[in-house]
XYZ file of C-alpha atoms in Angstrom:
718
model
C -40.902 1.584 -11.122
C -40.396 -1.648 -10.080
C -37.723 -3.537 -12.450
C -37.818 -7.086 -14.314
C -34.323 -7.455 -13.005
C -35.085 -7.114 -9.298
C -38.245 -9.566 -9.594
C -36.044 -11.781 -10.956
C -33.273 -11.699 -8.915
C -35.734 -12.118 -5.998
C -37.008 -15.239 -7.334
C -33.796 -17.021 -8.327
C -31.808 -16.132 -5.370
C -32.999 -19.157 -2.803
C -33.191 -21.462 -6.176
C -29.212 -20.768 -6.762
C -28.565 -21.364 -3.242
C -30.630 -24.646 -3.259
C -29.191 -25.468 -6.542
C -25.345 -24.973 -4.880
C -25.966 -26.972 -1.927
C -27.521 -29.732 -3.115
C -25.357 -30.609 -5.622
C -22.322 -29.286 -4.395
C -22.865 -29.940 -1.011
C -19.448 -31.409 -0.792
C -17.610 -29.324 -2.147
C -18.637 -26.797 -0.183
C -19.084 -28.355 2.866
C -21.591 -27.857 5.615
C -20.352 -23.750 6.711
C -20.953 -23.096 2.966
C -23.355 -24.767 2.399
C -25.556 -22.576 5.003
C -23.647 -19.437 3.574
C -24.898 -20.061 0.213
C -28.576 -20.941 0.954
C -28.662 -17.941 3.659
C -27.073 -15.788 1.448
C -29.522 -16.387 -1.420
C -32.724 -15.901 1.010
C -31.151 -12.338 2.442
C -31.021 -10.846 -1.308
C -34.351 -12.083 -1.895
C -35.300 -10.670 1.402
C -33.823 -6.980 0.973
C -35.513 -6.770 -2.418
C -38.310 -7.647 -1.404
C -38.645 -5.412 1.579
C -36.950 -2.568 -1.314
C -40.407 -3.546 -3.801
C -42.550 -3.042 -1.113
C -41.248 0.432 -0.394
C -41.202 1.202 -3.540
C -45.277 0.425 -3.492
C -45.892 2.223 -0.560
C -43.573 4.963 -0.343
C -43.094 5.953 -3.602
C -46.190 5.227 -4.770
C -44.941 2.942 -8.123
C -47.237 1.233 -10.428
C -47.985 -2.349 -9.987
C -45.716 -4.534 -12.112
C -47.220 -6.902 -14.922
C -45.167 -8.759 -16.939
C -44.894 -11.966 -19.221
C -41.060 -13.120 -18.677
C -40.916 -16.223 -21.243
C -43.701 -18.094 -23.325
C -44.167 -21.144 -22.850
C -46.451 -21.954 -26.246
C -48.977 -20.595 -28.041
C -51.874 -22.608 -29.340
C -54.289 -21.150 -31.146
C -55.972 -18.991 -28.496
C -54.212 -20.047 -25.806
C -50.613 -19.636 -24.613
C -48.809 -20.162 -21.448
C -46.582 -17.780 -20.151
C -44.282 -17.557 -16.743
C -44.933 -13.767 -15.331
C -45.017 -11.707 -12.332
C -48.004 -9.562 -10.890
C -46.502 -7.540 -7.867
C -49.040 -5.235 -6.237
C -48.531 -4.247 -2.337
C -50.820 -7.765 -1.807
C -47.878 -9.937 -3.242
C -45.255 -7.784 -2.246
C -45.651 -8.126 1.297
C -46.466 -12.027 1.131
C -42.968 -11.649 -0.559
C -41.637 -9.284 2.486
C -43.461 -12.353 4.926
C -42.113 -15.361 3.054
C -38.425 -14.435 2.697
C -37.906 -12.443 6.332
C -39.501 -15.414 7.631
C -37.171 -18.373 5.917
C -34.070 -16.000 6.579
C -35.003 -16.273 10.290
C -35.383 -20.103 9.997
C -32.084 -20.495 7.849
C -30.083 -19.058 10.411
C -32.420 -20.816 13.315
C -31.636 -24.293 11.345
C -27.893 -23.880 11.792
C -28.004 -24.401 15.638
C -30.835 -26.883 15.326
C -29.564 -29.507 12.920
C -25.725 -29.380 13.567
C -24.064 -32.587 13.566
C -27.067 -33.916 11.182
C -25.048 -36.302 8.683
C -28.238 -34.531 5.929
C -27.451 -30.841 6.915
C -26.567 -29.585 3.103
C -29.684 -31.617 2.184
C -31.912 -29.809 4.660
C -30.519 -26.594 3.088
C -31.418 -26.968 -0.006
C -34.889 -28.365 0.217
C -35.432 -25.427 2.499
C -34.373 -22.648 0.134
C -35.905 -24.503 -2.797
C -39.129 -24.432 -0.700
C -38.891 -20.661 -0.258
C -38.091 -20.375 -4.158
C -41.359 -22.352 -4.939
C -43.394 -20.172 -2.840
C -42.037 -17.315 -3.738
C -42.887 -18.577 -8.094
C -46.481 -19.183 -6.166
C -46.702 -15.800 -4.932
C -45.458 -13.532 -7.731
C -47.712 -15.337 -10.744
C -49.578 -13.259 -13.187
C -51.210 -16.676 -13.848
C -53.146 -20.070 -13.552
C -50.345 -21.968 -15.039
C -47.999 -20.798 -13.020
C -49.715 -20.459 -10.263
C -50.346 -24.286 -10.414
C -46.497 -24.804 -10.493
C -45.702 -22.739 -7.874
C -48.433 -24.890 -5.723
C -47.564 -28.110 -7.033
C -43.675 -27.507 -5.949
C -44.662 -26.225 -2.986
C -46.341 -29.633 -1.917
C -43.240 -31.481 -3.403
C -40.569 -29.917 -1.402
C -43.057 -30.290 1.926
C -42.840 -33.570 1.047
C -39.082 -34.255 1.116
C -39.224 -32.263 4.078
C -42.000 -33.490 5.971
C -40.125 -37.405 5.527
C -36.675 -35.760 5.980
C -35.358 -38.503 8.110
C -36.622 -40.663 5.950
C -35.364 -44.437 7.530
C -38.399 -43.741 10.593
C -41.317 -45.319 9.713
C -43.634 -42.364 11.112
C -42.026 -39.841 8.858
C -42.384 -42.304 6.013
C -46.135 -42.591 6.658
C -46.264 -38.438 7.504
C -45.262 -37.701 4.101
C -47.038 -39.980 2.444
C -50.307 -38.655 4.176
C -49.208 -35.065 3.435
C -48.731 -36.099 -0.392
C -52.046 -38.274 -0.758
C -54.286 -35.467 1.004
C -52.690 -32.693 -1.318
C -53.449 -34.523 -4.562
C -57.014 -34.323 -3.438
C -57.346 -31.017 -2.895
C -55.409 -30.132 -5.721
C -57.235 -32.036 -7.958
C -60.144 -29.766 -7.235
C -58.210 -27.026 -7.871
C -56.757 -28.229 -11.429
C -60.589 -28.567 -12.186
C -61.156 -25.031 -11.083
C -58.113 -23.799 -13.476
C -59.680 -25.798 -16.221
C -63.135 -24.297 -15.396
C -61.420 -20.826 -16.116
C -59.595 -21.687 -19.356
C -63.323 -23.408 -20.419
C -65.558 -20.899 -19.834
C -63.553 -17.326 -19.575
C -60.844 -18.567 -22.131
C -57.494 -17.673 -20.501
C -54.939 -18.091 -17.774
C -54.110 -14.718 -17.252
C -55.639 -13.145 -14.031
C -55.810 -9.635 -15.716
C -58.003 -10.992 -18.271
C -59.694 -13.313 -15.926
C -60.756 -11.011 -13.110
C -62.256 -8.565 -15.634
C -64.139 -11.339 -17.279
C -65.820 -12.096 -13.591
C -69.126 -9.902 -13.483
C -69.922 -11.355 -17.562
C -73.579 -13.016 -17.557
C -72.273 -16.161 -18.962
C -70.030 -16.972 -15.551
C -73.637 -16.916 -14.012
C -74.897 -19.427 -15.996
C -76.071 -22.829 -15.493
C -75.006 -26.154 -16.298
C -76.013 -29.443 -15.525
C -73.151 -31.311 -13.737
C -74.858 -35.163 -13.466
C -78.009 -35.988 -15.172
C -79.448 -37.698 -12.174
C -79.511 -41.041 -13.582
C -77.321 -44.282 -13.051
C -75.960 -46.428 -16.272
C -74.960 -49.712 -15.844
C -74.500 -52.856 -17.704
C -77.468 -51.433 -19.984
C -79.880 -50.402 -17.345
C -80.395 -46.799 -16.167
C -81.331 -45.664 -12.644
C -82.993 -42.755 -11.559
C -81.303 -41.522 -8.066
C -82.312 -37.990 -8.262
C -85.687 -36.741 -9.765
C -83.888 -34.511 -11.767
C -80.546 -33.074 -12.978
C -77.844 -31.226 -10.760
C -77.863 -27.694 -12.224
C -74.630 -26.066 -10.767
C -73.655 -22.299 -11.625
C -70.766 -21.755 -13.869
C -68.971 -19.277 -11.595
C -69.977 -21.128 -8.231
C -68.320 -24.297 -10.042
C -65.010 -22.253 -10.775
C -64.629 -20.689 -7.073
C -65.375 -23.973 -5.290
C -63.173 -25.858 -6.810
C -60.828 -23.706 -6.388
C -61.101 -23.200 -2.442
C -61.199 -27.055 -2.239
C -57.538 -26.821 -3.284
C -57.051 -24.650 -0.312
C -58.850 -26.623 1.577
C -55.979 -29.022 0.650
C -53.094 -26.307 1.007
C -54.184 -24.810 3.944
C -55.375 -27.733 5.797
C -59.020 -27.298 6.237
C -61.568 -29.677 7.423
C -61.636 -32.516 6.067
C -58.225 -32.153 4.097
C -56.834 -30.924 7.396
C -54.993 -33.945 8.867
C -51.681 -34.120 6.953
C -50.841 -30.743 8.803
C -49.984 -32.480 12.545
C -48.296 -34.975 10.961
C -46.078 -32.626 8.955
C -44.762 -32.247 12.743
C -42.185 -35.098 11.695
C -40.204 -33.468 10.048
C -37.455 -30.921 12.059
C -38.964 -27.899 13.767
C -37.340 -25.646 11.287
C -39.531 -26.623 8.572
C -42.220 -27.079 11.080
C -42.461 -23.069 11.375
C -41.446 -22.492 7.881
C -44.637 -24.912 6.822
C -47.043 -23.494 9.175
C -46.342 -19.851 9.468
C -45.279 -18.370 5.898
C -45.567 -20.402 2.875
C -47.581 -23.563 2.227
C -50.879 -23.269 4.183
C -50.735 -19.513 3.873
C -50.807 -20.075 0.533
C -54.289 -21.041 0.071
C -55.424 -18.561 1.923
C -53.347 -15.793 -0.463
C -54.881 -17.217 -3.511
C -58.203 -17.172 -2.308
C -57.464 -13.512 -1.923
C -55.866 -13.035 -5.227
C -59.380 -14.474 -6.507
C -61.391 -12.058 -4.939
C -62.942 -10.844 -7.787
C -64.511 -14.265 -8.681
C -65.576 -15.187 -5.320
C -67.129 -12.433 -5.114
C -69.419 -13.157 -7.913
C -70.766 -15.979 -6.054
C -72.372 -16.654 -2.978
C -72.629 -20.113 -2.742
C -68.824 -20.490 -2.767
C -68.515 -17.623 -0.255
C -70.937 -19.598 2.157
C -68.767 -22.956 1.310
C -65.768 -21.325 2.286
C -67.113 -19.885 5.733
C -68.998 -23.005 6.372
C -65.591 -24.959 6.233
C -63.392 -21.866 7.822
C -65.634 -22.401 11.018
C -65.868 -25.593 11.519
C -62.047 -25.794 11.201
C -61.450 -22.615 13.735
C -63.575 -24.212 16.775
C -63.605 -27.876 16.264
C -59.697 -28.442 15.412
C -58.908 -25.848 18.028
C -60.584 -28.286 20.600
C -58.221 -31.092 19.708
C -55.320 -29.067 20.576
C -56.305 -29.072 24.300
C -55.861 -32.856 25.029
C -52.399 -32.901 23.221
C -48.964 -33.697 24.925
C -46.501 -33.016 22.505
C -45.204 -29.271 22.540
C -45.241 -28.952 18.805
C -48.357 -30.874 18.143
C -50.482 -27.934 20.275
C -48.982 -25.558 18.542
C -50.079 -27.574 14.956
C -53.035 -27.605 16.536
C -53.316 -23.579 16.847
C -52.051 -23.303 13.423
C -55.167 -25.116 12.051
C -57.424 -23.176 14.107
C -56.181 -20.146 13.346
C -56.308 -21.197 9.895
C -59.659 -21.379 10.005
C -60.129 -17.962 11.165
C -58.646 -16.391 8.159
C -61.159 -18.674 5.985
C -63.865 -17.221 8.118
C -62.748 -14.051 7.127
C -62.873 -15.216 3.308
C -66.132 -16.090 3.310
C -67.341 -12.851 5.120
C -65.856 -11.194 2.386
C -63.356 -9.276 4.636
C -60.393 -10.652 2.780
C -58.099 -8.047 3.689
C -58.552 -8.881 7.529
C -58.087 -12.702 6.201
C -54.082 -10.943 4.651
C -53.766 -9.306 7.342
C -54.416 -12.130 10.256
C -51.613 -14.260 7.289
C -49.229 -11.433 7.804
C -49.507 -11.196 11.573
C -49.864 -14.649 12.595
C -46.516 -15.369 10.519
C -44.243 -13.898 12.654
C -45.820 -15.103 16.003
C -46.468 -18.497 15.228
C -43.092 -18.989 13.811
C -42.040 -17.530 16.989
C -44.060 -20.079 19.231
C -42.583 -22.664 16.944
C -39.177 -22.046 16.519
C -39.481 -21.116 20.656
C -40.973 -24.651 20.957
C -37.800 -26.072 19.129
C -35.086 -24.490 21.360
C -37.156 -26.339 24.029
C -36.597 -29.330 22.221
C -33.081 -28.189 22.182
C -32.733 -27.376 25.499
C -34.524 -30.604 27.121
C -32.391 -33.017 24.571
C -35.337 -33.762 22.611
C -38.003 -34.249 24.612
C -41.261 -33.238 23.491
C -43.849 -34.592 26.226
C -44.904 -31.615 28.476
C -45.728 -33.651 30.939
C -42.044 -34.304 31.095
C -41.326 -30.616 31.713
C -42.286 -28.148 33.635
C -40.215 -25.178 35.549
C -38.350 -24.378 32.610
C -38.106 -20.561 32.882
C -35.399 -20.191 35.038
C -33.143 -22.568 32.793
C -34.388 -21.074 29.521
C -35.370 -16.998 30.082
C -35.278 -15.555 26.571
C -37.099 -18.796 25.202
C -39.858 -18.241 28.025
C -40.361 -14.601 27.009
C -40.512 -15.366 23.327
C -43.131 -18.173 24.313
C -45.012 -16.178 26.309
C -45.078 -12.758 24.041
C -46.300 -15.512 21.292
C -48.976 -16.743 23.267
C -50.350 -13.003 24.318
C -50.294 -12.405 20.227
C -52.016 -15.273 19.598
C -54.428 -14.950 22.159
C -55.442 -11.725 21.166
C -54.150 -9.638 23.716
C -54.709 -5.599 23.495
C -52.604 -4.204 21.067
C -50.223 -6.787 20.000
C -50.335 -8.243 16.555
C -52.768 -10.630 17.229
C -55.554 -8.324 18.598
C -55.991 -6.333 15.831
C -56.051 -9.208 13.157
C -57.906 -11.744 15.130
C -60.654 -8.911 16.711
C -61.430 -7.796 12.792
C -61.981 -11.387 11.734
C -64.814 -12.093 14.531
C -66.436 -8.405 14.680
C -66.572 -8.648 10.372
C -68.527 -12.413 11.084
C -70.698 -10.579 13.522
C -71.250 -7.790 10.792
C -72.222 -10.630 8.288
C -74.301 -12.817 10.934
C -76.967 -9.406 11.177
C -77.759 -10.127 7.283
C -76.967 -13.287 7.122
C -78.521 -16.612 7.506
C -77.652 -20.095 9.927
C -74.341 -20.384 7.667
C -72.845 -17.029 9.427
C -74.307 -17.418 12.095
C -72.577 -20.522 12.507
C -69.223 -18.819 11.558
C -69.638 -16.307 14.310
C -70.551 -18.092 16.993
C -67.682 -20.430 16.133
C -64.830 -17.914 16.170
C -66.238 -16.100 18.789
C -66.096 -19.907 20.958
C -62.728 -20.266 19.367
C -60.857 -17.408 21.411
C -61.800 -19.307 24.376
C -60.342 -22.529 23.387
C -57.514 -20.556 22.181
C -56.607 -18.869 25.015
C -56.819 -22.383 27.239
C -54.476 -24.819 25.230
C -52.260 -22.000 24.684
C -52.038 -20.753 28.527
C -51.940 -24.449 29.364
C -48.573 -25.171 26.790
C -47.175 -22.191 28.852
C -47.643 -23.725 32.037
C -46.712 -26.949 31.744
C -43.976 -26.021 29.391
C -42.461 -23.096 31.806
C -44.036 -23.362 35.010
C -45.123 -25.271 37.903
C -42.807 -28.793 39.334
C -39.730 -29.703 37.563
C -41.109 -32.849 36.448
C -38.098 -33.754 33.962
C -36.569 -34.496 37.367
C -39.228 -37.285 37.694
C -38.519 -40.974 36.563
C -41.733 -41.945 35.466
C -42.191 -45.443 34.138
C -45.620 -45.094 33.105
C -44.613 -42.586 30.386
C -41.237 -45.034 29.239
C -42.197 -45.550 25.619
C -45.904 -44.779 25.895
C -44.520 -40.955 26.162
C -42.161 -41.573 23.475
C -44.309 -42.536 20.904
C -47.137 -39.772 22.006
C -44.810 -36.853 21.452
C -43.104 -38.232 18.457
C -39.776 -37.364 19.424
C -38.672 -35.232 17.010
C -35.095 -36.133 16.560
C -32.912 -38.873 14.715
C -30.435 -41.348 15.254
C -26.714 -40.256 15.241
C -27.144 -36.500 15.478
C -25.162 -34.413 17.674
C -26.265 -30.417 18.491
C -23.838 -28.124 18.206
C -24.199 -27.991 21.973
C -23.034 -31.794 22.583
C -25.952 -33.281 23.367
C -26.612 -36.389 21.207
C -29.378 -38.458 20.093
C -32.181 -39.380 22.318
C -32.412 -42.428 23.610
C -35.680 -43.939 21.960
C -36.775 -45.196 25.475
C -37.427 -42.843 28.704
C -34.713 -40.279 27.963
C -34.322 -40.016 31.798
C -33.508 -37.056 33.675
C -31.426 -34.163 31.893
C -30.180 -30.726 32.689
C -32.196 -28.047 30.554
C -30.231 -25.155 29.297
C -30.962 -22.094 26.815
C -29.985 -22.869 23.289
C -27.477 -21.396 21.525
C -27.450 -17.818 19.719
C -28.384 -18.716 16.417
C -31.472 -19.915 17.888
C -32.246 -17.262 20.195
C -31.493 -14.408 17.971
C -34.219 -15.421 15.213
C -36.460 -15.446 18.562
C -35.747 -11.973 19.596
C -36.253 -10.765 15.760
C -39.629 -12.618 15.339
C -40.719 -11.008 18.747
C -40.751 -7.409 17.723
C -43.036 -7.914 14.721
C -45.300 -9.827 16.760
C -46.001 -7.183 19.307
C -45.563 -3.782 17.107
C -46.493 -4.583 13.778
C -50.645 -5.346 14.154
C -50.212 -1.517 15.714
C -48.463 -0.027 13.191
C -50.389 -1.548 10.172
C -53.832 -1.525 10.755
C -54.735 1.480 9.611
C -53.789 1.112 6.226
C -54.055 -2.742 5.612
C -57.321 -2.845 6.760
C -58.899 0.472 6.893
C -56.918 2.675 4.072
C -56.420 1.834 0.661
C -53.186 -0.331 0.716
C -54.827 -3.516 -0.886
C -56.838 -1.287 -3.430
C -56.668 -2.687 -6.854
C -55.313 -6.283 -5.427
C -58.816 -7.418 -3.732
C -61.959 -6.329 -4.915
C -64.962 -6.411 -2.742
C -68.842 -5.791 -3.953
C -69.899 -2.670 -1.056
C -72.816 -5.052 -0.396
C -70.157 -7.432 0.557
C -67.902 -5.431 2.476
C -67.630 -6.392 5.972
C -64.569 -5.086 6.958
C -66.067 -1.321 6.310
C -68.939 -2.066 8.843
C -66.514 -3.094 10.916
C -64.472 0.184 10.579
C -67.390 2.069 12.453
C -66.904 0.562 15.428
C -63.419 -0.176 15.462
C -61.605 2.627 13.455
C -61.819 6.263 13.972
C -59.569 7.874 11.629
C -60.393 11.131 11.603
C -58.529 11.954 14.635
C -55.273 10.303 13.216
C -54.020 6.471 12.512
C -51.992 6.955 16.001
C -55.227 7.511 18.260
C -57.300 5.588 15.744
C -55.395 2.579 16.759
C -54.548 3.123 20.290
C -58.843 3.487 19.735
C -59.039 0.067 18.378
C -56.483 -0.994 21.252
C -59.067 0.247 24.138
C -62.091 -1.306 22.521
C -61.092 -4.496 23.829
C -63.814 -4.133 27.275
C -66.242 -3.801 25.162
C -65.560 -7.001 23.147
C -66.873 -10.316 24.188
C -64.167 -11.981 22.337
C -61.497 -10.351 25.001
C -63.519 -11.978 27.987
C -63.324 -15.216 26.415
C -60.347 -15.069 26.286
C -59.382 -13.808 29.554
C -61.669 -16.859 30.575
C -59.567 -19.033 29.054
C -56.740 -17.790 30.466
C -58.125 -17.505 33.959
C -59.043 -21.327 33.448
C -55.979 -22.331 32.422
C -54.291 -21.074 35.290
C -56.544 -22.452 37.754
C -56.514 -26.200 36.502
C -52.575 -26.130 35.392
C -50.535 -23.432 37.420
C -52.741 -23.783 41.535
C -54.489 -27.228 40.819
C -53.129 -29.512 38.439
C -54.252 -32.350 39.965
C -57.870 -31.324 39.561
C -56.912 -31.071 35.242
C -55.907 -35.064 36.152
C -58.607 -36.270 37.999
C -61.396 -34.047 35.145
C -59.498 -35.740 32.348
C -59.427 -39.166 34.024
C -63.618 -39.100 34.873
C -65.640 -40.579 33.117
C -67.525 -37.466 30.924
C -63.646 -36.444 30.850
C -62.335 -39.363 29.433
C -65.330 -39.574 26.753
C -64.229 -36.487 25.314
C -60.536 -36.814 25.620
C -60.763 -39.791 23.891
C -62.815 -38.166 20.873
C -60.337 -35.211 20.597
C -57.291 -37.931 20.986
C -58.772 -39.687 18.001
C -59.544 -36.291 16.072
C -63.152 -37.197 15.433
C -62.252 -40.278 13.533
C -61.282 -38.136 10.530
C -57.901 -40.169 10.167
C -59.697 -43.533 10.441
C -61.661 -42.181 7.841
C -59.056 -41.132 5.425
C -56.285 -43.804 6.471
C -58.752 -46.500 7.254
C -61.978 -45.747 5.099
C -60.460 -44.493 1.590
C -57.288 -45.434 1.626
C -57.448 -48.691 3.494
C -60.703 -49.169 1.423
C -58.805 -48.735 -1.794
C -56.127 -51.025 -0.489
C -58.918 -54.101 0.167
C -60.214 -52.899 -3.468
C -57.076 -53.637 -4.791
C -56.404 -56.651 -2.964
C -59.336 -58.388 -4.090
C -58.978 -57.073 -7.299
C -55.362 -58.440 -7.470
C -56.550 -61.509 -5.993
C -60.143 -62.478 -7.765
C -59.383 -60.433 -11.138
C -55.967 -60.789 -12.144
C -54.827 -63.713 -10.182
C -58.319 -65.593 -10.251
C -60.013 -64.430 -13.218
C -56.931 -63.219 -15.642
C -54.290 -65.182 -14.624
C -56.294 -68.354 -13.346
C -59.278 -68.992 -15.811
C -57.965 -67.376 -19.088
C -54.089 -67.416 -19.148
C -53.624 -70.771 -17.143
C -57.668 -72.120 -17.870
C -56.603 -71.621 -21.393
C -53.112 -73.285 -21.189
C -54.687 -76.504 -19.392
C -57.273 -76.359 -21.895
C -55.316 -76.479 -24.926
C -53.042 -79.065 -23.002
C -55.725 -81.582 -22.393
C -57.144 -80.938 -26.284
C -53.014 -81.818 -26.956
C -53.430 -84.925 -25.085
C -56.396 -86.170 -26.990
C -54.729 -85.175 -30.011
C -51.706 -87.238 -29.189
C -53.420 -90.187 -28.450
C -55.591 -90.279 -32.112
C -51.699 -89.704 -34.087
C -50.073 -93.445 -33.328
C -48.057 -93.561 -37.052
C -49.901 -96.686 -37.929
C -51.208 -96.712 -41.247
C -54.409 -98.875 -40.639
C -55.547 -96.668 -37.817
C -55.610 -93.684 -40.726
C -57.302 -95.688 -42.961
C -59.785 -96.716 -40.768
C -60.437 -93.319 -39.657
C -60.539 -92.126 -43.917
C -63.205 -94.969 -44.069
C -64.941 -93.700 -41.049
C -65.172 -89.848 -42.155
C -66.608 -90.859 -45.451
C -69.481 -93.469 -43.900
C -70.469 -90.255 -42.039
C -69.772 -88.051 -44.551
C -72.187 -90.400 -46.937
C -74.781 -90.334 -44.536
C -74.999 -86.812 -44.634
C -75.408 -86.246 -48.236
C -77.989 -89.087 -47.634
C -80.085 -87.348 -45.164
C -79.364 -83.932 -46.989
C -80.774 -85.062 -50.458
C -83.662 -86.809 -48.817
C -84.559 -83.764 -46.956
């Protein structure tokens, strides 16, 4: 039986560590700050593993209880509570394990930073916020965790708050996520309005109610302004209640999990230190949206429109954001666009009702993506803060541990047979294929997007590997053409005045020049080794129960007509031979899968262009056609311009116009200042009449009487 006290310790241990490091950082010192936060997350991780063990091995019942009641108003109540089933327990283990390794890694990466204690406080608070999100049993607590994660990410992305790029990045993350959160809040409001509860279990039990299939008028189709009415549409816009709720909830997921067009903040989050980049991208913030939709599967299963919308957005993200990664030269930004693409794969899985496949890919991806980010950070340390891959090359002999870790992460990411990424990604592709057989153009588009995305993923992943670790040692070259431009392109992940533990100082904000690479200290390499192990093994050992077993039974609901994972199992899984033979058979399926050959084609293309014929890659990029497509991809399809110059810039211009014309011109100018001028002029005229001489007043009285008599005579005569 799962204990309430155990769950409270899991949630509160990181919070306690955060408070001590943040409020008493000077008293406990740098070592005290990292020890207290690491201890808090370690306790949380150990107990999370215990809870998962109780659910899986000891067949403990899922936990669903309220801890504290905020208020009760009429029939509504607000609680803090926990719902812990296998889905939640798996997320708890992933979040705390990756967070623990990131904490250890941070000791080496952030050594010498003046904000050392502050950073440990932030990442521990980040972990607490994510735990409150995934452990919640009601929508109100979910929203609290949702917003808390967003708030702490704002602090972390802009951790080096004196850098203009960091200020801009955290502002973009904050604003874009608020757009998504507005939709999320509307979805929660819809649940409360039409279902009448904020409790998960109650809401899910009413998901199939007939009243949720009813429609309501979202817009009359008319615009009324200044007493005039214009008919824009022929009729009112009618929306199904359940579709409205689910689409609004998913808009929140689009913000948190960085789906097109609300994806623009995630690459800019690279302005934060590498440890938090790994934490945001791998195990916490961006996975929140995927987890939320999987948790809300009883609701989403009732809306074909919502599932189609989710599928279209995910497919677009999977393919087109991956293409941007091909032209990036900043090592962290390549991995960031990889995250966007893989989140698209998870979202496609959600859209074809393969919720278990989405969550399974979330889990496997967390390990190898954290591995890739931390390996990139190790390269940055070893290269003395250099992030531009054009200034690297040949690093494998200087950084062998980092190289092997990067190689393992790359192979897992591209879906190499028997590695963790293969099992999760291949299942998503086959599930999308099954959906395309019975669906319409959206399902067809989703399948081809994820299939072509395999080639794109393989190409940019091996491009990163070759440019960084293979080829000639370009870091010894003094190339003035890179200079400041290269620095700006790379967005150097460094801060003035910082000195890492290995003794190298802060980067020169010009051309750093030649630097002798070196392997990172053990606090950096040990997390790499520990992340490499599940990146290789966890898919093989968990694919059976998590995808084709009953691991998620009771946590995820799928209608039989939507069960694409079950149809995929007919091709991929033969459990009658035992789980080991079935997992081996799944791995041997690669030769019949087009995804494998597309991945191999991407590997071959990257090998040819960046290992054997690097000059050809340069010429292709400089050609007219290559330069055209490169410009489109570097411009990110204009989405940054749309949000920053369009919406944000338009808002600023509207505000300035309102201020200059409305506030300064109309209110201050005409009403306030104009009234004062008018009164002053009237007063000036009146002062001319107030002479103080008696004969002037007598004359005015006589004149007034004459006018009065004239009016009276005219009135009587009439």
